[in-house]
Short mmCIF file of C-alpha atoms in Angstrom, two decimals:
data_model
loop_
_atom_site.label_atom_id
_atom_site.label_comp_id
_atom_site.label_asym_id
_atom_site.label_seq_id
_atom_site.Cartn_x
_atom_site.Cartn_y
_atom_site.Cartn_z
CA MET A 1 -43.20 9.28 -10.17
CA THR A 2 -46.63 10.43 -8.17
CA TRP A 3 -47.16 13.68 -6.54
CA PRO A 4 -47.09 12.28 -3.04
CA ARG A 5 -43.62 10.64 -3.75
CA THR A 6 -42.41 13.97 -5.35
CA GLU A 7 -43.62 15.72 -2.04
CA LYS A 8 -41.86 13.25 0.15
CA ALA A 9 -38.45 13.59 -1.86
CA THR A 10 -38.65 17.29 -1.57
CA ARG A 11 -39.16 17.15 1.98
CA VAL A 12 -36.35 14.74 2.76
CA ALA A 13 -34.06 16.83 0.56
CA ILE A 14 -35.05 20.04 2.38
CA ASN A 15 -34.67 18.36 5.91
CA SER A 16 -31.17 17.08 4.86
CA VAL A 17 -30.02 20.50 3.96
CA VAL A 18 -31.47 22.18 7.08
CA PHE A 19 -30.10 19.43 9.42
CA ARG A 20 -26.49 19.74 7.75
CA SER A 21 -26.21 23.22 8.05
CA SER A 22 -27.55 23.90 11.49
CA GLY A 23 -24.14 22.67 12.84
CA GLN A 24 -25.38 20.36 15.51
CA ASN A 25 -23.04 17.83 16.97
CA LEU A 26 -23.76 14.16 16.02
CA THR A 27 -23.58 11.11 17.98
CA THR A 28 -21.19 8.42 16.76
CA ALA A 29 -23.92 6.40 15.16
CA GLY A 30 -25.31 9.75 13.59
CA ALA A 31 -22.03 10.53 12.11
CA TYR A 32 -21.77 6.93 10.56
CA ILE A 33 -25.34 7.37 9.11
CA GLU A 34 -24.47 10.73 7.81
CA MET A 35 -21.28 9.48 6.19
CA THR A 36 -23.00 6.64 4.80
CA SER A 37 -25.86 8.75 3.31
CA ARG A 38 -23.15 11.17 1.75
CA LEU A 39 -21.64 8.31 0.07
CA LEU A 40 -25.02 6.74 -1.05
CA GLU A 41 -26.97 9.61 -2.05
CA PRO A 42 -25.21 10.09 -5.47
CA THR A 43 -25.59 6.56 -6.47
CA LEU A 44 -29.15 6.57 -5.40
CA LEU A 45 -29.81 9.82 -7.59
CA ALA A 46 -28.14 8.16 -10.54
CA LEU A 47 -30.34 5.04 -10.28
CA GLY A 48 -33.40 6.94 -9.84
CA VAL A 49 -32.54 8.99 -12.94
CA LEU A 50 -31.90 5.78 -14.94
CA ALA A 51 -35.04 4.49 -13.86
CA ILE A 52 -37.04 7.54 -15.10
CA ARG A 53 -34.92 7.45 -18.28
CA GLY A 54 -36.16 4.11 -18.80
CA ARG A 55 -39.68 4.75 -18.16
CA ILE A 56 -39.64 7.86 -20.51
CA LYS A 57 -38.09 5.92 -23.33
CA ARG A 58 -40.71 3.19 -23.48
#
């Protein structure tokens, strides 16, 4: 993982937390995107951990 990718991941995570905690009302499409991201984020995080683990084991 390179430094620019780490910065981008951190920025996305922080923006996600700020947006979720702001209490803004979402459009219907925004609500579906939010629900989808909440379901996919743990899966993508697990895949990322497995990818990093695979690189470390080499």
